[in-house]
PDB file of C-alpha atoms in Angstrom:
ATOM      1  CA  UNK A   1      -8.293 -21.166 -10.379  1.00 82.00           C
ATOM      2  CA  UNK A   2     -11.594 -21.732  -9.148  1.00 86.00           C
ATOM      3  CA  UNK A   3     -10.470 -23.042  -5.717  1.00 86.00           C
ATOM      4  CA  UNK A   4      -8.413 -19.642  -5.725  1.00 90.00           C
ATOM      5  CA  UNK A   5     -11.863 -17.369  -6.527  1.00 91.00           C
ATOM      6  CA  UNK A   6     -13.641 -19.191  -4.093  1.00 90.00           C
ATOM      7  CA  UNK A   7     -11.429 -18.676  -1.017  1.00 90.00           C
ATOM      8  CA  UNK A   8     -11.020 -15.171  -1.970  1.00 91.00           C
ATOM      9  CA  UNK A   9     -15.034 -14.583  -1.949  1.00 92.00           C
ATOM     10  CA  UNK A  10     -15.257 -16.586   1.266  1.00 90.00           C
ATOM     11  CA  UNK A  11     -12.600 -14.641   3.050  1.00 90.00           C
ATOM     12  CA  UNK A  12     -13.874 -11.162   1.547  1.00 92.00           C
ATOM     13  CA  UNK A  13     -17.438 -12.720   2.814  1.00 91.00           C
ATOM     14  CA  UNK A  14     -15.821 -12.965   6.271  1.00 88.00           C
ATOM     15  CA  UNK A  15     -14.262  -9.718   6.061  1.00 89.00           C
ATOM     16  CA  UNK A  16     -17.254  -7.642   5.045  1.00 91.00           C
ATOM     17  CA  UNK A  17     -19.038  -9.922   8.239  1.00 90.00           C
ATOM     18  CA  UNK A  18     -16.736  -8.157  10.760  1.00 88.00           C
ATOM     19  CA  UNK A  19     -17.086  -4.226  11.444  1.00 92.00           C
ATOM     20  CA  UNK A  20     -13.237  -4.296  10.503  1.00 91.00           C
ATOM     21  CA  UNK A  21     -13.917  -3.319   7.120  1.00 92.00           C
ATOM     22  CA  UNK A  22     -16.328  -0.840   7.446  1.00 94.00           C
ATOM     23  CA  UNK A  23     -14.408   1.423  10.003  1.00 95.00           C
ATOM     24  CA  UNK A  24     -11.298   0.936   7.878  1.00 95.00           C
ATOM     25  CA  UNK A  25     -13.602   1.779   4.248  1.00 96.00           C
ATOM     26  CA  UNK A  26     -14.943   4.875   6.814  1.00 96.00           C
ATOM     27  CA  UNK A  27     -11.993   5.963   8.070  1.00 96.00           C
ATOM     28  CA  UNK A  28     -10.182   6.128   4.664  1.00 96.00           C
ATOM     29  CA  UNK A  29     -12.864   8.051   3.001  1.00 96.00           C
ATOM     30  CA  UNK A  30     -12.981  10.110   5.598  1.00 97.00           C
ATOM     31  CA  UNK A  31      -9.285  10.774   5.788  1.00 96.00           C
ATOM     32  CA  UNK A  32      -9.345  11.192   1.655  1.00 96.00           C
ATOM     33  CA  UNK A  33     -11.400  14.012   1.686  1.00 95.00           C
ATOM     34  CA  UNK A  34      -9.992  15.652   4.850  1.00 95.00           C
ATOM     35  CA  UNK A  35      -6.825  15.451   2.598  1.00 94.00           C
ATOM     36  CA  UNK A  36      -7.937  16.515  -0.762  1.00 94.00           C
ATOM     37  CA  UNK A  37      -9.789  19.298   0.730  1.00 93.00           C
ATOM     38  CA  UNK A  38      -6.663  20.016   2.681  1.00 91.00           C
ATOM     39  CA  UNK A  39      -4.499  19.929  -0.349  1.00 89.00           C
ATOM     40  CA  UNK A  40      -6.849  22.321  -2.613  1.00 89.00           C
ATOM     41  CA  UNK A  41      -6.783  24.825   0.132  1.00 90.00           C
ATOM     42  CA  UNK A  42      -2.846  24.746   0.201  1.00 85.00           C
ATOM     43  CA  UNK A  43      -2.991  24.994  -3.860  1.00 81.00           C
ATOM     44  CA  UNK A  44      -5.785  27.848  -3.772  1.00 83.00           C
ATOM     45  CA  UNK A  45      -2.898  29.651  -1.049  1.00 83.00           C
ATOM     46  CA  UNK A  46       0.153  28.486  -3.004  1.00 78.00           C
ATOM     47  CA  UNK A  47      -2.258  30.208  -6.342  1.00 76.00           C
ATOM     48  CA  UNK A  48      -3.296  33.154  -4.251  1.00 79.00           C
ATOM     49  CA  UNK A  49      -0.043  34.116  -2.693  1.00 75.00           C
ATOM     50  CA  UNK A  50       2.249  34.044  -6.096  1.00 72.00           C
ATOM     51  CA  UNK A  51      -0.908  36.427  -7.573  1.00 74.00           C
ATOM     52  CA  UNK A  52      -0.002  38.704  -4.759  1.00 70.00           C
ATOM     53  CA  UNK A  53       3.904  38.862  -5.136  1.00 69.00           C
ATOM     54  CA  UNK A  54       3.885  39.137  -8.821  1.00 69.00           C
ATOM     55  CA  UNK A  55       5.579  35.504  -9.331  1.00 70.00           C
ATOM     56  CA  UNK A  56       4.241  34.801 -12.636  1.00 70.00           C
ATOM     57  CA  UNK A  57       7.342  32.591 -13.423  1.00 68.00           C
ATOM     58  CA  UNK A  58       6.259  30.577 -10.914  1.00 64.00           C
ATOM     59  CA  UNK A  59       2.224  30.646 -11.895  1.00 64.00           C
ATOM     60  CA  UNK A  60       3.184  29.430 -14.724  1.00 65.00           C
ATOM     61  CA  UNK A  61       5.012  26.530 -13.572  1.00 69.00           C
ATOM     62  CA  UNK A  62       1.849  25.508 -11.002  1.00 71.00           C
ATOM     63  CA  UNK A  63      -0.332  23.391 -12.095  1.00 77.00           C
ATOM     64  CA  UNK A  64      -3.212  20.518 -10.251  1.00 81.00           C
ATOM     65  CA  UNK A  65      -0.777  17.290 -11.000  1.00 83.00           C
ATOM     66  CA  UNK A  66       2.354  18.907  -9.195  1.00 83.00           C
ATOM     67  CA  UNK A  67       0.903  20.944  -6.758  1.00 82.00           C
ATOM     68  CA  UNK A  68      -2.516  19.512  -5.430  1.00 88.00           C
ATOM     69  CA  UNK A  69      -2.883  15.538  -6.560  1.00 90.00           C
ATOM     70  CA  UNK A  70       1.062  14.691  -5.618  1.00 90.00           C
ATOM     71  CA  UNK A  71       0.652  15.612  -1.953  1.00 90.00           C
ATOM     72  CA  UNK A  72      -2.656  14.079  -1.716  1.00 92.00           C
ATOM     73  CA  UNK A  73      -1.355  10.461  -3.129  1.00 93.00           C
ATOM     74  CA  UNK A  74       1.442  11.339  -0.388  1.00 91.00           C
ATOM     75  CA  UNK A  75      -0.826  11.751   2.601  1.00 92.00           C
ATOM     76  CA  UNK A  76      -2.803   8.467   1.181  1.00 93.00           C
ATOM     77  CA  UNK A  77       0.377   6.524   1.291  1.00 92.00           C
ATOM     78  CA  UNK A  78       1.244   7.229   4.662  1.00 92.00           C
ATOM     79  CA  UNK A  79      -2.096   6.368   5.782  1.00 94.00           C
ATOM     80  CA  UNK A  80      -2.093   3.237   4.224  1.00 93.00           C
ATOM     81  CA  UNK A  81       0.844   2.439   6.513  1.00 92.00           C
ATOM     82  CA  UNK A  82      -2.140   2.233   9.495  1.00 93.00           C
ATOM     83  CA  UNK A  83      -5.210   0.733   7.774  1.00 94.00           C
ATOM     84  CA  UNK A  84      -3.682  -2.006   5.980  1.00 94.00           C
ATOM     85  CA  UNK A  85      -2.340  -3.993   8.952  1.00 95.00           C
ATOM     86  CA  UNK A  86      -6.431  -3.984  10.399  1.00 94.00           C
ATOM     87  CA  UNK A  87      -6.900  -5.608   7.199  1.00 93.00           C
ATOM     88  CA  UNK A  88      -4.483  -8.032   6.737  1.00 93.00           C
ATOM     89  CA  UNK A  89      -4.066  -9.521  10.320  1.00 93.00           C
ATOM     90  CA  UNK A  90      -7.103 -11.893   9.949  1.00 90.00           C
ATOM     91  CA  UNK A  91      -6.501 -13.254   6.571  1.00 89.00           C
ATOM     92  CA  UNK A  92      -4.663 -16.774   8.496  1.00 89.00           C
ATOM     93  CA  UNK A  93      -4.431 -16.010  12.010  1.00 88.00           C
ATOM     94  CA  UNK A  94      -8.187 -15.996  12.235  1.00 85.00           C
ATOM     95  CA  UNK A  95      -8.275 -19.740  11.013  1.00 81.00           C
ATOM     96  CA  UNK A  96      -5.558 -20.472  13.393  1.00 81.00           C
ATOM     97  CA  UNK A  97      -7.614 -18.837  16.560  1.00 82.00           C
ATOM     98  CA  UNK A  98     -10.420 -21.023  15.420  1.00 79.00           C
ATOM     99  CA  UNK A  99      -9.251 -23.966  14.444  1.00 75.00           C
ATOM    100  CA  UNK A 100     -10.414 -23.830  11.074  1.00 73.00           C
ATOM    101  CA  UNK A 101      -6.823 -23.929   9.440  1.00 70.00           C
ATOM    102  CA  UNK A 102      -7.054 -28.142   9.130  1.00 70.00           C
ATOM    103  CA  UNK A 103      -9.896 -28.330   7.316  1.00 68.00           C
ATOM    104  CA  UNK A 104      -8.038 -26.476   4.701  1.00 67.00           C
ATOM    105  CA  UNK A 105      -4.884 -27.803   5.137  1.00 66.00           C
ATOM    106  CA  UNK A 106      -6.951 -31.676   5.112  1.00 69.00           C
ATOM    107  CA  UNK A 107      -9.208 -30.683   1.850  1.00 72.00           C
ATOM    108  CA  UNK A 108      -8.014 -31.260  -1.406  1.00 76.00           C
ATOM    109  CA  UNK A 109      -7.343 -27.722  -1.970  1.00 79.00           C
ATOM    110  CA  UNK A 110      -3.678 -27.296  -2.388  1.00 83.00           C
ATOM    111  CA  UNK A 111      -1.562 -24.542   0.116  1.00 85.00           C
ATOM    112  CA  UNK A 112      -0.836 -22.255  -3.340  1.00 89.00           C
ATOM    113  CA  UNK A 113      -4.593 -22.005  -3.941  1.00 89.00           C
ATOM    114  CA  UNK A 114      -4.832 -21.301  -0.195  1.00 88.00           C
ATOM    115  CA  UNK A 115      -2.862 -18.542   0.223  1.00 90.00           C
ATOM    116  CA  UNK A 116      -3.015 -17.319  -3.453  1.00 92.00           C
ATOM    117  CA  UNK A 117      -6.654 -16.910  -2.231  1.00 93.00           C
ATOM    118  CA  UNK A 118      -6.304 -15.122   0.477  1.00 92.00           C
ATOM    119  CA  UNK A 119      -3.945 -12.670  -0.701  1.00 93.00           C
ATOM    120  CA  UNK A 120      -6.245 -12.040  -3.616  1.00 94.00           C
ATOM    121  CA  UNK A 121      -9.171 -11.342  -0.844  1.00 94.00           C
ATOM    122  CA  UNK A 122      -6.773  -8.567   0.574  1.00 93.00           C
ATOM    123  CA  UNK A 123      -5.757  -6.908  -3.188  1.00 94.00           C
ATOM    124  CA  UNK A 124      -9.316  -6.919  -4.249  1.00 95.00           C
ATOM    125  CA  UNK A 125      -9.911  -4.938  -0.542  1.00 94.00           C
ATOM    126  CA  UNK A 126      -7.599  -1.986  -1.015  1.00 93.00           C
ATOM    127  CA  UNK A 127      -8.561  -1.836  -5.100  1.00 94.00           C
ATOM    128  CA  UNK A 128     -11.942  -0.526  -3.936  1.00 95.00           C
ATOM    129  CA  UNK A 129      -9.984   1.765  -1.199  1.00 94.00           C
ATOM    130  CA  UNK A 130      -8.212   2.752  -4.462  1.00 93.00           C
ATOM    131  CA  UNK A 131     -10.946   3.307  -6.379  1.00 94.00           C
ATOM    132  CA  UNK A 132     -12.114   5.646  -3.693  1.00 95.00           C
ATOM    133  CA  UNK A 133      -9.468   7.775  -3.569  1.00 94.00           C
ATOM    134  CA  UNK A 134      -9.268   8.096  -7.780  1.00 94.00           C
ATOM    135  CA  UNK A 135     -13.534   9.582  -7.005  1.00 94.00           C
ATOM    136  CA  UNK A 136     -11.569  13.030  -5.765  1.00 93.00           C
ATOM    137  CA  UNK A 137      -8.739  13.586  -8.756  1.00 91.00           C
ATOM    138  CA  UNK A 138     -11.924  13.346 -10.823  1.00 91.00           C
ATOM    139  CA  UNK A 139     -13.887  16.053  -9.163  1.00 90.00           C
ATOM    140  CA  UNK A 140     -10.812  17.829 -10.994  1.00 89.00           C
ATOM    141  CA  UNK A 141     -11.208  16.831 -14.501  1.00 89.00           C
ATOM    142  CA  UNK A 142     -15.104  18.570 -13.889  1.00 87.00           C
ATOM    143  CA  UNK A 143     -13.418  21.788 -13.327  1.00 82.00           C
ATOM    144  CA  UNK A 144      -9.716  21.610 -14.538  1.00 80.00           C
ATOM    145  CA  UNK A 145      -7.800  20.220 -16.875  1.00 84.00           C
ATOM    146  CA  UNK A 146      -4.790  17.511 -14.937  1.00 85.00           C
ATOM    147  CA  UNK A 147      -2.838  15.365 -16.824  1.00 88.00           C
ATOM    148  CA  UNK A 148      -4.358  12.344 -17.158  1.00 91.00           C
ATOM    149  CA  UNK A 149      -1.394  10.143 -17.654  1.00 90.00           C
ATOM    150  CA  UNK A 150       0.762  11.551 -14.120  1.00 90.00           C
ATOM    151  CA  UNK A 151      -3.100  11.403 -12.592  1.00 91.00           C
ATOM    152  CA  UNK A 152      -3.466   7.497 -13.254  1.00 93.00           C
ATOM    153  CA  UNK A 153       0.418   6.608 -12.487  1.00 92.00           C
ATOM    154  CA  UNK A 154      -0.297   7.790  -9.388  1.00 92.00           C
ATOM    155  CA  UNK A 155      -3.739   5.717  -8.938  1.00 94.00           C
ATOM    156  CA  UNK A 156      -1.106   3.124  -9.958  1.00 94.00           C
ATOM    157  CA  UNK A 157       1.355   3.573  -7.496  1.00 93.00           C
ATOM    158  CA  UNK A 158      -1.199   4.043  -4.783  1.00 94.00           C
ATOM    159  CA  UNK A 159      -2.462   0.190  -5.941  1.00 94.00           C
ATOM    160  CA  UNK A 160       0.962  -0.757  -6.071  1.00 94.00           C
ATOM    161  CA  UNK A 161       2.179  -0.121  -2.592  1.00 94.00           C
ATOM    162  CA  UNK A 162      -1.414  -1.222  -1.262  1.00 93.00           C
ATOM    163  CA  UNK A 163      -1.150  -4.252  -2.614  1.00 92.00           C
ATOM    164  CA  UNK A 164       2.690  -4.667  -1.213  1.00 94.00           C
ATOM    165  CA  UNK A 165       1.785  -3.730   1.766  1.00 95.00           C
ATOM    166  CA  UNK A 166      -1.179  -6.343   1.996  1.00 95.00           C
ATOM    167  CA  UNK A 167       1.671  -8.950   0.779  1.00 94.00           C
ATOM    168  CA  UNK A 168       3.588  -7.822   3.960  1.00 95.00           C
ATOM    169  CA  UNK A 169       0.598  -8.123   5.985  1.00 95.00           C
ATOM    170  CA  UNK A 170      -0.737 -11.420   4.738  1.00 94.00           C
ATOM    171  CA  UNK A 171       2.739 -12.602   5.711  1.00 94.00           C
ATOM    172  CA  UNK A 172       2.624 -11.748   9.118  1.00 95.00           C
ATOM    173  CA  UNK A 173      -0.820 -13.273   9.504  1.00 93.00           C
ATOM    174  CA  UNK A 174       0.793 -16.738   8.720  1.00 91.00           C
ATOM    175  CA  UNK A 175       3.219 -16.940  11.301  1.00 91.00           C
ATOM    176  CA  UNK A 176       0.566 -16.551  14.455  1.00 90.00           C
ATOM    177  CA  UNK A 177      -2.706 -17.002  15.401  1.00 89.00           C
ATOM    178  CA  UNK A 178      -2.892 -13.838  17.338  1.00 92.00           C
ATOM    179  CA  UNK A 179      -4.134 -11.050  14.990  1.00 93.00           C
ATOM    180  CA  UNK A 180      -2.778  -8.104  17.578  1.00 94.00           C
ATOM    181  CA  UNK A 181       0.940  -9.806  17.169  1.00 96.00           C
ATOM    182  CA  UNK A 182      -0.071  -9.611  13.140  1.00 95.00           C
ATOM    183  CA  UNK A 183      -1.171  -6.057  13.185  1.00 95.00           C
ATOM    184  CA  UNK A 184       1.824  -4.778  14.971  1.00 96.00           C
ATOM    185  CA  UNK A 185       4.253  -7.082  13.407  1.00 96.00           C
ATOM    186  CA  UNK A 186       3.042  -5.498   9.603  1.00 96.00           C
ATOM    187  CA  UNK A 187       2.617  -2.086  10.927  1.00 95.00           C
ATOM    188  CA  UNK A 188       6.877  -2.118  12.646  1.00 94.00           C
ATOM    189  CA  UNK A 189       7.305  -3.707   9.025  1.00 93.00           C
ATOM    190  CA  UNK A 190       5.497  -1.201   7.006  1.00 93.00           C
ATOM    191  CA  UNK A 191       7.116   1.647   9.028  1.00 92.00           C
ATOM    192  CA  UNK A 192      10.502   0.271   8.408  1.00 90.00           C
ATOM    193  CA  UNK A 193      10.309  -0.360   4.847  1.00 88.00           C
ATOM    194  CA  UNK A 194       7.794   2.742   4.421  1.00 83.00           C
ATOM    195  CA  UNK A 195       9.555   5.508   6.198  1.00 81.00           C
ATOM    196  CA  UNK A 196      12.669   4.239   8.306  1.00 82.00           C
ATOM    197  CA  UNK A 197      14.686   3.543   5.182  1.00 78.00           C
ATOM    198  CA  UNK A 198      14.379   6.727   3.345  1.00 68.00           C
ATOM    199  CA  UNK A 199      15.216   8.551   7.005  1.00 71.00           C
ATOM    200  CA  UNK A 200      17.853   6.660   7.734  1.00 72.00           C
ATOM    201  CA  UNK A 201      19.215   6.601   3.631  1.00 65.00           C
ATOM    202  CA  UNK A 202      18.366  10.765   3.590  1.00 65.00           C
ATOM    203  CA  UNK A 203      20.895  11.149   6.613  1.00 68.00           C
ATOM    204  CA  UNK A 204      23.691   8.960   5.716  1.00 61.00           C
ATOM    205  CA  UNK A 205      24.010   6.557   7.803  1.00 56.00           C
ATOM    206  CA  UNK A 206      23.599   4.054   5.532  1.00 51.00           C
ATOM    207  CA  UNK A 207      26.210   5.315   3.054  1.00 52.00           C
ATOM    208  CA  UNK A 208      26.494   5.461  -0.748  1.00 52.00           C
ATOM    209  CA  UNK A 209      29.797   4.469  -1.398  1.00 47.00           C
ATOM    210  CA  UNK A 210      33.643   4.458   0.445  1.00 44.00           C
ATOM    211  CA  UNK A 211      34.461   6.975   2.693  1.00 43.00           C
ATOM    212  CA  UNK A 212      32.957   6.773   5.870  1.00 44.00           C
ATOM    213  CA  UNK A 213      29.542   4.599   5.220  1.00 47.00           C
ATOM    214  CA  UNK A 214      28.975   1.068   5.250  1.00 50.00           C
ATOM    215  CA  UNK A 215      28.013   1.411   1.130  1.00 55.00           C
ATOM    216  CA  UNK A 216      23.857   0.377   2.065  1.00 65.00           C
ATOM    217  CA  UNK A 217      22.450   3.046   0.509  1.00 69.00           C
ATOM    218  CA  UNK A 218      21.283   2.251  -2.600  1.00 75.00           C
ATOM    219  CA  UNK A 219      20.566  -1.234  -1.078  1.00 78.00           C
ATOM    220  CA  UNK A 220      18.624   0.195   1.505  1.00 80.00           C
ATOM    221  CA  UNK A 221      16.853   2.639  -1.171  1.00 80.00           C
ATOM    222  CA  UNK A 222      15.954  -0.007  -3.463  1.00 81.00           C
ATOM    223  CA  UNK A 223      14.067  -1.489  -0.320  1.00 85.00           C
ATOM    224  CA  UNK A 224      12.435   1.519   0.486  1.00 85.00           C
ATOM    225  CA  UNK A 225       8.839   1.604  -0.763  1.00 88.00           C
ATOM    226  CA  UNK A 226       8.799   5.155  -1.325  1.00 84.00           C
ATOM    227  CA  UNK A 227      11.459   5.339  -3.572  1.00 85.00           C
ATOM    228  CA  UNK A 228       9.102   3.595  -5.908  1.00 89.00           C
ATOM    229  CA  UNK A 229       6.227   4.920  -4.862  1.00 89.00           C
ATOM    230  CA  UNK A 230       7.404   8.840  -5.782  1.00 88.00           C
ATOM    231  CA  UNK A 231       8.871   7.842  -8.966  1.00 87.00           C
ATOM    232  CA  UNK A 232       5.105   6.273 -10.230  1.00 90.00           C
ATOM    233  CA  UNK A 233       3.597   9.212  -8.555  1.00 89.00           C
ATOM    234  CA  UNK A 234       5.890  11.349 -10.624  1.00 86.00           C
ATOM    235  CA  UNK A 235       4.319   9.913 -13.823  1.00 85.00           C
ATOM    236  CA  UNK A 236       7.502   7.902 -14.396  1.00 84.00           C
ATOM    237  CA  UNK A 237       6.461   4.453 -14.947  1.00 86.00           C
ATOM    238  CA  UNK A 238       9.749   2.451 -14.892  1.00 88.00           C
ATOM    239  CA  UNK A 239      10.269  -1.474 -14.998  1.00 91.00           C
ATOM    240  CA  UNK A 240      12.295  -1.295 -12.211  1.00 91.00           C
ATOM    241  CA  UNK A 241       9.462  -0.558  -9.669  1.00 91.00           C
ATOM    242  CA  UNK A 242       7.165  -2.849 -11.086  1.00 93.00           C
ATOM    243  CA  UNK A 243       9.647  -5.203 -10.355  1.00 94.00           C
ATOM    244  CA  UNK A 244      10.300  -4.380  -7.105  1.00 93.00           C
ATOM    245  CA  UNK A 245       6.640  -4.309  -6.221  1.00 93.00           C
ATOM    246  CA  UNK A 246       5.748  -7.986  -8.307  1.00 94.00           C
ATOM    247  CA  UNK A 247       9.423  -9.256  -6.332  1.00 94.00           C
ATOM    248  CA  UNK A 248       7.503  -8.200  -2.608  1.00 94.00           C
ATOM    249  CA  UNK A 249       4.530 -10.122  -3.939  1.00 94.00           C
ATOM    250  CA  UNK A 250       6.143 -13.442  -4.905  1.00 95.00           C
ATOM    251  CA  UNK A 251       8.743 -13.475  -1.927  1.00 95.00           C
ATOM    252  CA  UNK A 252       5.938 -13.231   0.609  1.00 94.00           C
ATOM    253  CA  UNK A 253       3.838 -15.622  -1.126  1.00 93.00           C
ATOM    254  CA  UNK A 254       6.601 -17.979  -1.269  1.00 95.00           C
ATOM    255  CA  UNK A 255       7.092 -17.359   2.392  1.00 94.00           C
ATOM    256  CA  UNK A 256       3.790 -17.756   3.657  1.00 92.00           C
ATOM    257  CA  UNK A 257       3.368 -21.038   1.875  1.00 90.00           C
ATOM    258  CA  UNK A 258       6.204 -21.885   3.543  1.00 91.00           C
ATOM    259  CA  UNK A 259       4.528 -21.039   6.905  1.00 88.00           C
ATOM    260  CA  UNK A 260       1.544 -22.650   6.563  1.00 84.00           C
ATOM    261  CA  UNK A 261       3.340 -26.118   5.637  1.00 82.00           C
ATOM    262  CA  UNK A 262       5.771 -25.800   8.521  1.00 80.00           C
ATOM    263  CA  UNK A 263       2.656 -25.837  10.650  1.00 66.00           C
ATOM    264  CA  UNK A 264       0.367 -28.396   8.620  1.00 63.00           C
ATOM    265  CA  UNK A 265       3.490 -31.303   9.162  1.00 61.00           C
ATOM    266  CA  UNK A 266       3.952 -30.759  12.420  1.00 58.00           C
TER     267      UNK A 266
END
């Protein structure tokens, strides 16, 4: 394990080196608030307007979980879709562009301490981006009273599909040198499995059963990161999405060792 720790330091070293993860720690922040701020207004309106028409069934049914924190995890997740890929695209092509890749592959360091390494650099990374986000659902405990349980799920699923997505990314980073081909190859993959799915699964194409579909639905559901990602957000913490997400983990671990030794015996 301590082979493991100490590429993950060195490559968070490296990545903390480059302006890459500033901008991306900037931009997130940044975006966060925008969001939040954006998502209190619409619940101060939302508050505002049912006080005006008298809708007391429905002021009764608002409250900061439902309302203001659920479509702020939302916007998060979709910007994750963006920022992730800047992260990941280094983590092996940048040994590759150097040259640096057969001095690890020569040491006595096996591949799985390698790359379970450098996929730990990349979780650690978008824990702190998840630890900035939870900073603004806590302004609300101050001042209000959210559920704490649907509040952390959602901090949850947030970590969740970050760290999936870094899986993805990591990935693509194995299979070139060039960390432009990496960034778009995770971002077309992070789009598909992020928000193609659930279009294409929310107008039928895929099909849920006889008739006229080709029966992919639930298949191409399952897939789908958002389907897990709104049941945690929900507060619904179910087995089978921390599954799914531990499944993404392992296959693309598997698959970028499997990379990385296709190149070292060639």
């Amino acid at each position: 394990m301590k082979h493991v720790f100490a590429i993950a330091g060195r490559e968070l070293g490296s990545l903390f080196v480059s302006p890459v993860a500033y901008v991306v720690l900037t931009l997130w922040a940044v975006l966060a608030g925008t969001f939040f701020l954006s998502s209190l207004i619409g619940f101060d309106q939302q508050l505002a307007q049912a006080s005006q028409y008298g809708a007391q069934e429905y002021l009764e049914r608002m409250n900061l979980n439902d309302h203001l924190i659920m479509p702020f995890y939302g916007s998060m997740w979709i910007v994750l879709l963006f920022l992730v890929p800047a992260v990941t695209m280094g983590l092996f092509a940048n040994e590759k562009a150097n040259g640096t890749d057969e001095l690890l592959y020569t040491s006595p360091i096996g591949i799985w301490a390698i790359v379970a390494g450098k996929f730990l650099a990349g979780y650690v990374f978008v824990f702190i981006m998840t630890l900035i986000v939870a900073f603004f659902p806590g302004i609300l405990f101050v001042y209000g009273e959210p559920e704490i349980g649907k509040t952390l799920s959602g901090l949850l699923a947030l970590l969740l599909v970050s760290v999936s997505y870094v899986s993805v990314g990591a990935l693509a980073s194995s299979l070139t040198k060039n960390q432009l081909i990496a960034f778009v190859l995770t971002m077309v993959s992070l789009l598909v499995i992020g928000l193609m799915l659930p279009f294409i699964v929310e107008i039928g194409v895929g099909g849920d059963s006889g008739g006229g579909g080709i029966g992919m639905g639930p298949t191409m559901r399952y897939i789908a990161t958002g389907t897990h990602f709104e049941a945690l957000v929900t507060g619904v913490v179910d087995t089978v999405d921390l599954v799914y997400f531990a499944v993404v983990m392992a296959v693309c671990m598997v698959l970028s060792k499997a990379a990385l030794e296709s190149v070292r015996w060639r």
